[in-house]
XYZ file of C-alpha atoms in Angstrom:
605
model
C 31.238 -176.499 31.608
C 33.613 -173.839 30.415
C 36.539 -173.334 32.737
C 37.287 -169.717 33.626
C 40.814 -168.498 33.198
C 42.627 -166.846 36.093
C 42.288 -163.069 36.400
C 45.113 -160.851 35.191
C 47.904 -160.015 37.555
C 47.270 -156.967 39.742
C 50.968 -156.103 39.889
C 51.345 -152.312 39.824
C 53.970 -152.408 37.129
C 51.255 -153.211 34.615
C 49.213 -150.136 35.467
C 48.787 -147.134 33.211
C 47.445 -143.755 34.167
C 45.275 -141.835 31.676
C 47.005 -138.794 30.243
C 44.005 -136.926 28.871
C 41.746 -135.039 31.278
C 38.635 -137.149 30.714
C 35.869 -137.241 33.330
C 35.901 -140.462 35.404
C 33.171 -142.955 34.730
C 31.446 -145.163 37.225
C 32.539 -147.627 38.371
C 35.937 -147.328 36.833
C 39.161 -148.622 38.188
C 42.288 -146.468 38.247
C 43.635 -148.340 35.244
C 42.455 -151.088 32.933
C 44.378 -153.707 34.896
C 43.855 -152.346 38.377
C 41.930 -154.741 40.639
C 38.917 -152.510 40.934
C 37.208 -152.833 44.321
C 33.667 -153.996 44.802
C 31.170 -154.993 47.440
C 32.442 -155.651 50.961
C 35.959 -154.850 49.960
C 35.506 -156.714 46.753
C 37.726 -156.609 43.725
C 36.424 -156.019 40.241
C 37.942 -158.350 37.710
C 36.807 -156.347 34.730
C 39.599 -155.065 32.572
C 37.637 -152.027 31.502
C 34.478 -150.198 32.346
C 31.648 -151.776 30.355
C 29.563 -148.625 30.486
C 30.412 -145.823 28.118
C 28.336 -142.745 27.666
C 28.538 -139.940 25.179
C 28.205 -136.516 26.766
C 25.605 -134.384 25.094
C 25.417 -130.636 24.938
C 22.266 -130.518 27.025
C 24.208 -131.863 30.000
C 26.840 -129.115 29.872
C 24.670 -126.142 30.702
C 25.536 -123.744 33.487
C 24.269 -124.087 37.031
C 20.683 -122.942 37.460
C 20.449 -119.903 39.767
C 18.669 -120.226 43.080
C 14.998 -119.285 42.988
C 12.509 -118.515 45.734
C 11.380 -122.171 46.101
C 15.031 -123.167 46.451
C 15.550 -120.606 49.197
C 12.440 -121.849 50.991
C 13.585 -125.466 50.705
C 17.035 -124.605 52.047
C 15.602 -122.541 54.915
C 13.056 -125.225 55.833
C 15.669 -127.954 55.774
C 18.095 -126.062 57.980
C 15.352 -125.087 60.411
C 14.257 -128.707 60.714
C 17.720 -130.081 61.310
C 18.822 -127.261 63.611
C 15.794 -127.924 65.793
C 16.498 -131.644 65.704
C 20.161 -131.304 66.683
C 19.515 -128.694 69.394
C 16.824 -130.897 70.945
C 19.219 -133.789 71.486
C 20.144 -134.465 75.117
C 23.767 -133.865 76.185
C 24.296 -137.615 76.540
C 23.841 -137.993 72.787
C 27.182 -136.259 72.221
C 28.823 -139.517 73.260
C 27.174 -141.041 70.189
C 28.530 -144.530 69.502
C 29.999 -144.844 73.014
C 26.630 -144.679 74.765
C 26.038 -147.755 76.932
C 23.417 -149.098 77.060
C 22.441 -148.128 73.547
C 19.259 -146.250 72.724
C 16.555 -148.093 70.798
C 16.412 -146.932 67.185
C 13.749 -144.302 66.527
C 12.358 -144.585 63.008
C 12.253 -140.860 62.263
C 15.874 -140.528 63.441
C 16.931 -143.202 60.965
C 15.114 -141.440 58.108
C 16.296 -137.940 59.069
C 19.449 -137.831 56.876
C 17.549 -138.695 53.676
C 15.769 -135.328 53.159
C 18.973 -133.462 53.946
C 21.034 -135.464 51.463
C 18.270 -135.123 48.863
C 18.291 -131.356 49.304
C 22.091 -131.235 49.073
C 22.021 -133.019 45.713
C 18.950 -131.215 44.353
C 19.794 -127.576 45.025
C 21.739 -125.850 42.214
C 24.646 -124.840 44.419
C 28.333 -125.172 43.538
C 29.611 -128.594 44.549
C 32.080 -127.351 47.159
C 29.551 -125.002 48.711
C 26.939 -127.753 48.868
C 29.404 -130.110 50.563
C 30.507 -127.433 53.034
C 26.925 -126.591 53.977
C 25.432 -130.066 54.248
C 28.236 -132.334 55.415
C 28.345 -131.011 59.027
C 24.641 -131.620 59.836
C 24.752 -134.960 58.036
C 27.811 -136.002 60.041
C 25.999 -134.994 63.247
C 23.015 -137.154 62.281
C 25.185 -140.187 61.565
C 27.168 -139.750 64.779
C 23.943 -139.619 66.774
C 22.549 -142.700 65.013
C 25.629 -144.766 65.866
C 24.499 -144.596 69.485
C 21.333 -146.531 68.652
C 20.744 -150.268 68.685
C 17.955 -152.821 68.884
C 16.815 -155.752 70.986
C 16.957 -157.956 67.890
C 20.497 -158.930 66.903
C 19.712 -158.660 63.184
C 18.092 -155.232 63.579
C 21.003 -154.105 65.746
C 23.478 -155.148 63.080
C 21.399 -153.417 60.422
C 21.510 -150.116 62.354
C 25.281 -149.727 62.156
C 25.451 -151.057 58.603
C 22.797 -148.603 57.457
C 24.467 -145.631 59.142
C 27.882 -146.519 57.748
C 26.538 -147.033 54.247
C 24.677 -143.722 54.309
C 27.859 -141.962 55.422
C 29.777 -143.569 52.548
C 26.987 -142.723 50.119
C 27.085 -139.109 51.259
C 30.828 -138.862 50.653
C 30.492 -140.587 47.286
C 27.866 -138.228 45.886
C 28.980 -135.003 47.545
C 32.765 -135.392 47.445
C 34.114 -138.192 45.238
C 31.674 -138.112 42.305
C 29.866 -135.348 40.445
C 26.213 -136.296 39.953
C 25.917 -133.518 37.377
C 28.388 -135.215 35.032
C 27.311 -137.265 31.974
C 27.807 -140.750 33.509
C 24.880 -140.001 35.832
C 22.190 -140.383 33.193
C 18.801 -141.950 33.874
C 17.736 -144.203 31.024
C 14.329 -145.161 29.721
C 14.694 -148.772 30.833
C 17.027 -151.475 32.072
C 17.538 -153.500 28.911
C 20.758 -153.506 26.898
C 19.271 -151.304 24.181
C 18.532 -148.513 26.656
C 22.039 -148.833 28.072
C 23.668 -148.757 24.623
C 21.916 -145.527 23.661
C 22.110 -143.935 27.120
C 24.475 -141.205 25.983
C 21.915 -139.975 23.464
C 18.683 -140.426 25.388
C 19.651 -140.340 29.073
C 18.239 -137.787 31.457
C 20.860 -135.981 33.527
C 20.797 -133.702 36.554
C 20.811 -130.565 34.403
C 17.818 -131.798 32.388
C 15.510 -131.635 35.417
C 14.321 -128.933 37.771
C 12.074 -128.547 40.789
C 10.209 -131.656 41.921
C 11.402 -133.552 38.853
C 15.005 -133.103 40.020
C 14.081 -134.168 43.552
C 12.561 -137.345 42.112
C 15.691 -137.876 39.985
C 17.934 -137.550 43.048
C 15.696 -139.766 45.171
C 15.812 -142.517 42.561
C 19.588 -142.172 42.347
C 19.974 -142.550 46.126
C 17.923 -145.734 46.188
C 19.554 -147.450 43.209
C 22.612 -149.332 44.477
C 23.869 -151.126 41.348
C 22.529 -148.798 38.673
C 20.046 -150.796 36.529
C 18.332 -148.189 34.382
C 21.287 -145.773 34.662
C 24.306 -145.175 32.470
C 26.671 -145.646 35.448
C 25.500 -149.217 36.028
C 28.151 -151.378 37.660
C 29.189 -154.691 36.053
C 26.464 -157.190 36.877
C 26.267 -161.007 36.770
C 25.182 -162.593 33.516
C 21.426 -162.420 33.062
C 19.461 -165.592 32.360
C 17.912 -166.108 28.956
C 15.134 -163.672 28.130
C 11.783 -164.872 29.410
C 8.331 -163.544 30.102
C 7.464 -161.789 33.343
C 5.195 -164.612 34.633
C 7.989 -167.166 34.115
C 10.487 -164.882 35.816
C 8.139 -164.523 38.772
C 7.673 -168.291 39.039
C 11.431 -168.921 38.870
C 12.172 -166.236 41.467
C 9.431 -167.502 43.773
C 10.811 -171.039 43.479
C 14.316 -169.859 44.402
C 12.918 -167.903 47.339
C 10.997 -170.954 48.575
C 14.128 -173.127 48.341
C 16.169 -170.564 50.266
C 13.481 -170.228 52.925
C 13.352 -174.003 53.399
C 17.136 -174.193 53.763
C 17.198 -171.353 56.298
C 14.360 -173.014 58.198
C 16.327 -176.263 58.279
C 19.439 -174.429 59.470
C 17.456 -172.793 62.280
C 16.275 -176.196 63.440
C 19.833 -177.526 63.388
C 21.286 -174.497 65.190
C 18.659 -174.330 67.905
C 17.963 -178.010 68.445
C 20.930 -180.139 67.360
C 24.065 -178.004 67.821
C 22.784 -175.389 70.260
C 25.914 -175.200 72.417
C 27.951 -173.879 69.502
C 25.521 -171.607 67.674
C 23.905 -170.086 70.774
C 26.753 -169.909 73.311
C 25.914 -168.865 76.883
C 26.577 -165.181 77.427
C 26.000 -164.014 73.860
C 24.630 -160.531 73.304
C 20.863 -160.243 73.507
C 19.985 -156.572 73.227
C 20.988 -153.013 73.961
C 23.448 -153.754 76.759
C 26.951 -155.206 76.331
C 27.275 -158.944 76.548
C 28.187 -160.313 79.954
C 30.829 -162.452 78.259
C 32.415 -159.435 76.563
C 33.498 -159.190 72.924
C 35.684 -161.837 71.266
C 38.422 -159.462 70.079
C 39.325 -156.411 72.224
C 41.601 -154.991 69.541
C 42.750 -155.705 65.984
C 45.589 -158.143 66.696
C 44.225 -159.744 69.882
C 43.413 -163.410 70.219
C 39.842 -164.301 71.091
C 39.037 -163.981 74.787
C 36.022 -166.265 74.427
C 35.808 -169.987 73.593
C 36.754 -170.475 69.945
C 35.057 -172.860 67.493
C 37.917 -175.330 67.957
C 37.067 -175.815 71.610
C 33.464 -176.950 71.121
C 32.551 -180.632 71.088
C 30.677 -182.154 68.150
C 26.864 -182.221 68.107
C 25.193 -185.020 70.099
C 24.524 -187.090 66.984
C 28.225 -187.400 66.122
C 30.956 -189.413 67.881
C 32.914 -187.599 70.629
C 36.351 -186.146 70.030
C 39.325 -188.497 70.421
C 41.386 -187.743 73.545
C 44.485 -186.594 71.617
C 46.608 -187.087 68.535
C 46.342 -186.256 64.856
C 42.879 -187.807 64.606
C 41.540 -185.308 67.138
C 43.020 -182.389 65.217
C 41.573 -183.677 61.940
C 38.154 -184.160 63.574
C 38.229 -180.620 64.976
C 39.247 -179.219 61.589
C 36.369 -181.054 59.902
C 33.878 -179.730 62.473
C 35.210 -176.185 62.153
C 35.060 -176.304 58.346
C 31.512 -177.682 58.344
C 30.248 -175.067 60.785
C 31.940 -172.281 58.840
C 30.386 -173.399 55.569
C 26.955 -173.627 57.228
C 27.353 -170.081 58.542
C 28.411 -168.891 55.086
C 25.385 -170.560 53.495
C 23.116 -168.855 56.040
C 24.652 -165.475 55.203
C 24.375 -166.093 51.457
C 20.805 -167.326 51.813
C 19.746 -164.374 53.936
C 21.036 -161.837 51.400
C 19.715 -163.706 48.353
C 16.360 -164.407 49.985
C 15.861 -160.769 50.971
C 16.761 -159.642 47.454
C 14.332 -162.120 45.865
C 11.540 -161.079 48.228
C 11.988 -157.382 47.459
C 12.194 -158.030 43.716
C 8.926 -159.976 43.840
C 7.204 -157.115 45.659
C 8.232 -154.729 42.881
C 7.656 -156.927 39.825
C 4.445 -158.693 40.871
C 2.231 -155.574 40.519
C 3.390 -155.239 36.914
C 0.951 -158.021 35.994
C -1.963 -155.776 36.889
C -3.573 -154.033 33.894
C -2.292 -150.531 33.226
C 0.673 -150.690 35.635
C 3.480 -151.536 33.229
C 3.416 -150.129 29.692
C 3.071 -152.796 27.032
C 4.743 -150.679 24.399
C 8.327 -149.359 24.318
C 10.219 -149.535 27.601
C 9.961 -146.137 29.258
C 9.636 -144.551 32.642
C 10.192 -145.518 36.250
C 8.012 -148.614 35.827
C 10.621 -150.157 33.538
C 13.428 -149.186 35.916
C 11.768 -150.698 38.988
C 8.880 -153.011 38.053
C 10.288 -154.911 35.076
C 12.160 -158.189 35.435
C 15.211 -156.604 33.766
C 15.472 -154.190 36.684
C 16.360 -157.065 39.032
C 19.393 -158.943 37.692
C 20.872 -161.779 39.791
C 22.358 -160.568 43.059
C 25.185 -163.147 43.057
C 27.349 -164.589 40.327
C 26.556 -167.898 38.642
C 28.533 -171.078 39.192
C 28.049 -172.193 35.587
C 29.538 -168.922 34.345
C 32.653 -169.527 36.428
C 32.040 -166.487 38.643
C 33.009 -168.372 41.802
C 36.071 -170.113 40.370
C 38.453 -167.194 39.849
C 40.247 -167.174 43.175
C 39.800 -164.703 46.008
C 39.905 -161.777 43.623
C 37.229 -163.304 41.431
C 35.116 -164.210 44.460
C 34.814 -160.581 45.494
C 34.683 -159.200 41.949
C 32.307 -161.611 40.228
C 30.821 -164.056 42.699
C 29.785 -161.926 45.666
C 27.054 -159.321 45.343
C 27.913 -155.828 44.130
C 25.351 -153.849 46.116
C 28.010 -151.502 47.523
C 30.458 -151.528 44.615
C 29.797 -147.979 43.451
C 30.343 -146.669 46.985
C 33.527 -148.633 47.626
C 35.137 -147.740 44.314
C 34.495 -144.002 44.694
C 37.832 -143.046 46.383
C 39.901 -144.978 43.841
C 37.948 -143.545 40.926
C 38.317 -140.012 42.290
C 42.082 -140.389 42.657
C 42.484 -141.976 39.211
C 40.513 -139.155 37.592
C 42.231 -136.356 39.485
C 44.731 -133.991 37.951
C 47.425 -135.352 40.261
C 47.103 -138.863 38.808
C 47.009 -137.570 35.223
C 49.953 -135.268 35.768
C 52.632 -137.874 35.089
C 53.574 -141.515 34.818
C 55.866 -141.800 37.808
C 56.036 -145.002 39.805
C 54.870 -143.177 42.935
C 51.599 -142.133 41.306
C 51.034 -145.586 39.860
C 51.625 -147.185 43.238
C 49.331 -144.662 44.926
C 46.459 -145.311 42.516
C 46.931 -149.067 42.721
C 47.109 -149.036 46.524
C 43.990 -146.910 46.961
C 42.072 -149.019 44.421
C 42.957 -152.190 46.316
C 42.957 -151.140 49.953
C 40.209 -148.504 50.144
C 37.278 -150.853 49.328
C 38.328 -153.438 51.902
C 38.946 -150.737 54.504
C 35.521 -149.219 53.801
C 33.903 -152.646 53.919
C 35.638 -153.295 57.228
C 34.232 -150.025 58.548
C 30.729 -150.843 57.330
C 30.642 -154.289 58.939
C 32.445 -153.090 62.072
C 29.756 -150.444 62.552
C 27.131 -153.189 62.307
C 28.942 -155.356 64.846
C 29.347 -152.338 67.144
C 25.649 -151.416 67.108
C 24.827 -155.091 67.604
C 27.157 -156.017 70.481
C 29.926 -153.371 70.861
C 32.285 -155.563 68.770
C 33.926 -154.901 65.398
C 37.620 -155.768 65.480
C 37.028 -159.286 64.193
C 35.291 -158.255 60.980
C 37.902 -155.521 60.501
C 40.667 -158.115 60.657
C 38.873 -160.326 58.138
C 38.365 -157.682 55.461
C 41.791 -156.125 55.765
C 43.389 -159.556 55.298
C 41.758 -159.910 51.875
C 44.281 -157.499 50.357
C 47.088 -159.899 51.285
C 45.340 -162.774 49.518
C 44.854 -160.753 46.332
C 48.495 -159.647 46.248
C 49.706 -163.205 46.849
C 47.294 -164.521 44.252
C 48.505 -162.046 41.650
C 52.144 -162.969 42.205
C 51.421 -166.705 41.951
C 49.267 -166.364 38.838
C 51.910 -164.214 37.125
C 54.667 -166.711 37.912
C 52.516 -169.642 36.828
C 51.681 -168.091 33.471
C 55.295 -167.212 32.853
C 57.097 -170.382 33.938
C 54.722 -173.336 34.314
C 51.938 -173.031 31.782
C 52.556 -174.848 28.467
C 54.077 -172.652 25.796
C 52.344 -174.289 22.823
C 49.882 -172.290 20.835
C 46.706 -173.315 19.133
C 44.364 -171.688 16.700
C 44.410 -167.906 16.884
C 47.715 -167.905 18.749
C 46.106 -168.900 22.050
C 47.697 -171.373 24.421
C 46.214 -174.839 24.557
C 46.276 -177.044 27.631
C 45.464 -180.653 28.106
C 42.273 -181.704 29.790
C 44.127 -182.876 32.881
C 45.804 -179.534 33.422
C 42.527 -177.702 32.796
C 40.774 -179.758 35.458
C 43.678 -179.286 37.851
C 43.548 -175.514 37.431
C 39.812 -175.617 38.083
C 40.220 -177.691 41.246
C 43.159 -175.670 42.548
C 41.308 -172.362 42.153
C 38.273 -173.591 44.062
C 40.341 -175.348 46.727
C 42.459 -172.241 47.280
C 39.416 -169.973 47.511
C 37.479 -172.188 49.915
C 40.577 -172.895 51.999
C 41.444 -169.214 52.300
C 37.990 -168.165 53.450
C 37.630 -171.062 55.867
C 41.016 -170.195 57.383
C 40.432 -166.426 57.687
C 36.687 -166.067 58.358
C 36.764 -167.196 61.996
C 36.918 -163.598 63.395
C 34.084 -162.581 61.087
C 31.670 -165.330 62.111
C 32.730 -165.281 65.759
C 31.409 -161.747 66.136
C 28.183 -162.886 64.493
C 27.935 -165.830 66.872
C 28.696 -163.967 70.107
C 26.582 -161.041 68.916
C 23.524 -163.303 68.932
C 22.838 -163.105 65.210
C 21.845 -166.757 64.943
C 18.986 -166.129 67.379
C 17.233 -164.050 64.726
C 14.258 -165.646 63.000
C 14.859 -165.408 59.225
C 11.625 -166.948 57.905
C 8.047 -165.858 58.685
C 6.556 -169.319 58.121
C 8.186 -172.587 59.146
C 7.473 -176.055 57.831
C 10.382 -177.774 59.562
C 9.581 -176.397 63.031
C 5.806 -176.236 62.782
C 5.462 -178.514 65.826
C 7.958 -176.670 68.029
C 7.402 -174.079 70.732
C 10.490 -171.924 71.338
C 11.480 -170.221 74.536
C 11.146 -166.754 72.960
C 7.422 -167.215 72.448
C 7.362 -168.249 68.781
C 4.816 -171.012 68.331
C 4.310 -173.478 65.500
C 4.390 -172.488 61.869
C 4.074 -168.694 62.338
C 7.566 -167.669 63.406
C 6.973 -163.917 63.114
C 3.700 -163.860 65.024
C 5.686 -163.278 68.214
C 9.264 -162.040 67.911
C 11.991 -161.430 70.487
C 10.219 -162.221 73.722
C 6.803 -160.884 72.772
C 7.920 -157.317 71.973
C 6.952 -157.441 68.316
C 8.843 -155.731 65.512
C 8.024 -152.157 66.497
C 6.137 -150.121 69.064
C 5.251 -146.519 69.811
C 7.175 -144.794 72.591
C 7.099 -141.462 74.418
C 9.646 -139.465 76.382
C 8.424 -141.088 79.623
C 8.931 -144.627 78.471
C 12.030 -146.658 79.285
C 13.181 -144.512 82.189
C 14.557 -141.838 79.900
C 16.512 -144.362 77.834
C 14.769 -143.347 74.622
C 14.295 -139.715 75.515
C 12.128 -139.019 72.452
C 8.775 -139.918 70.980
C 8.418 -142.035 67.877
C 8.269 -145.537 66.470
C 10.902 -147.780 68.043
C 12.376 -150.516 65.856
C 13.096 -153.500 68.085
């Protein structure tokens, strides 16, 4: 196994600011050595943007004037949203502070999408488009933050979705210009299409009418950019294989993840129930009777912490006192934290594999996917190349590069383009290119490092708020990651300068003995695991007291096929009855729920 080398130091003194007024690419970092942010406050370890595009003359045309269909679309959109906003009850002005929360109405959740699509499709000047469409979009998001769900997972998804859509709106309307050359739609997702994207990509100015609406819609729903010239750095792809083999491998990984999640559910709900399902946890739209763990950012937990829980019944009891008791508690806390992390990783990876199978499986049908050259939306959505791995690979060393490498290479990059937008906008601005002063370098470096973690904190805090009126715990966790990256950069710089052997080998590179190589490998992993175990308690505590572990992650259970749960789930079919017999959704009217809903529509529970 090849051992990955530590990432370069993020010290701001190594930064350089571009001097030529070149348009920013996506997802660039402010400088080649800036720790570019990624998913969930992640940090990109790339030293340069791997995607380069060549602007073509066809993408530099002037803005198309408004035509009668454009006027009709704008008028229809504003009429729809004005009617929607004026029909809201006065209580909705309280938005996120409504208690109890309103159940999520499906058409309310989908309402911002047509408005954002129109804002990006109409040939208006960028500033005018932002000025016209940002206020109604902000009103929609504010109203949605007052919604929730009976299911803890659905409640968490409400706030996460609203926060992400708000970030996406700012990215595409304010921080980035979708009419610029980096936003080019390619003919496929393979490396050849990416290499020649500058010559054959389809940009915003190359479309009009419904074709532009389709272009914008595909842009909004593509998070990491496969099939686009702005594609973010992705994990290494496995060796090229046929579509049937890819489907079999993906289905096998999904089955393994489902079995592990099923086993974890049995352990949480049968063996170690007192810890994973504490009495008083949140169960729906109303605040938890036990309250939230963290009332503000720097507060200690007001609820029982993981250190205060006894071991599961199958293990020996805690010693009465002494160092052995502390060591036993630390071992229990570490084990429970790693189990929670594996559940989170498995839930994200399993969902991604399931969605990818739904898209790629129809490609085996005759006439669905072209057998000739890779072209069209089928190759961007229904080919195996369109679904690269969601997480980094252990064999590639993606998880062994410290905290910075964990966020930049190991963890998924679904939100990387959104989180890097403020840093990219500042680095490409005239202010940043106007000089090489230390103040500007520090500003670019600080925004590139802090903004993604702050945005990730806001995204997860919104999910915790819509789930159980919490959020300070996850905020504390993500903001602390900047401290780890700064500390890591200082240590790595000092180690390379003073402690690493100075001998050189072939090509002028430094050579280390096998013992030191193994030690570096072990130290990087030990530091990364130790840091996350030590700092993730606020993050997982809000999951635990928010009732997230009550959620049923698998539709079919082999481990619990003989069990009958208290929530009505029976035997192998775990989704046949969900959350006390309410099902996943239901139709509601203005009379239902004592005015709690206040509107008609499909309620997501």
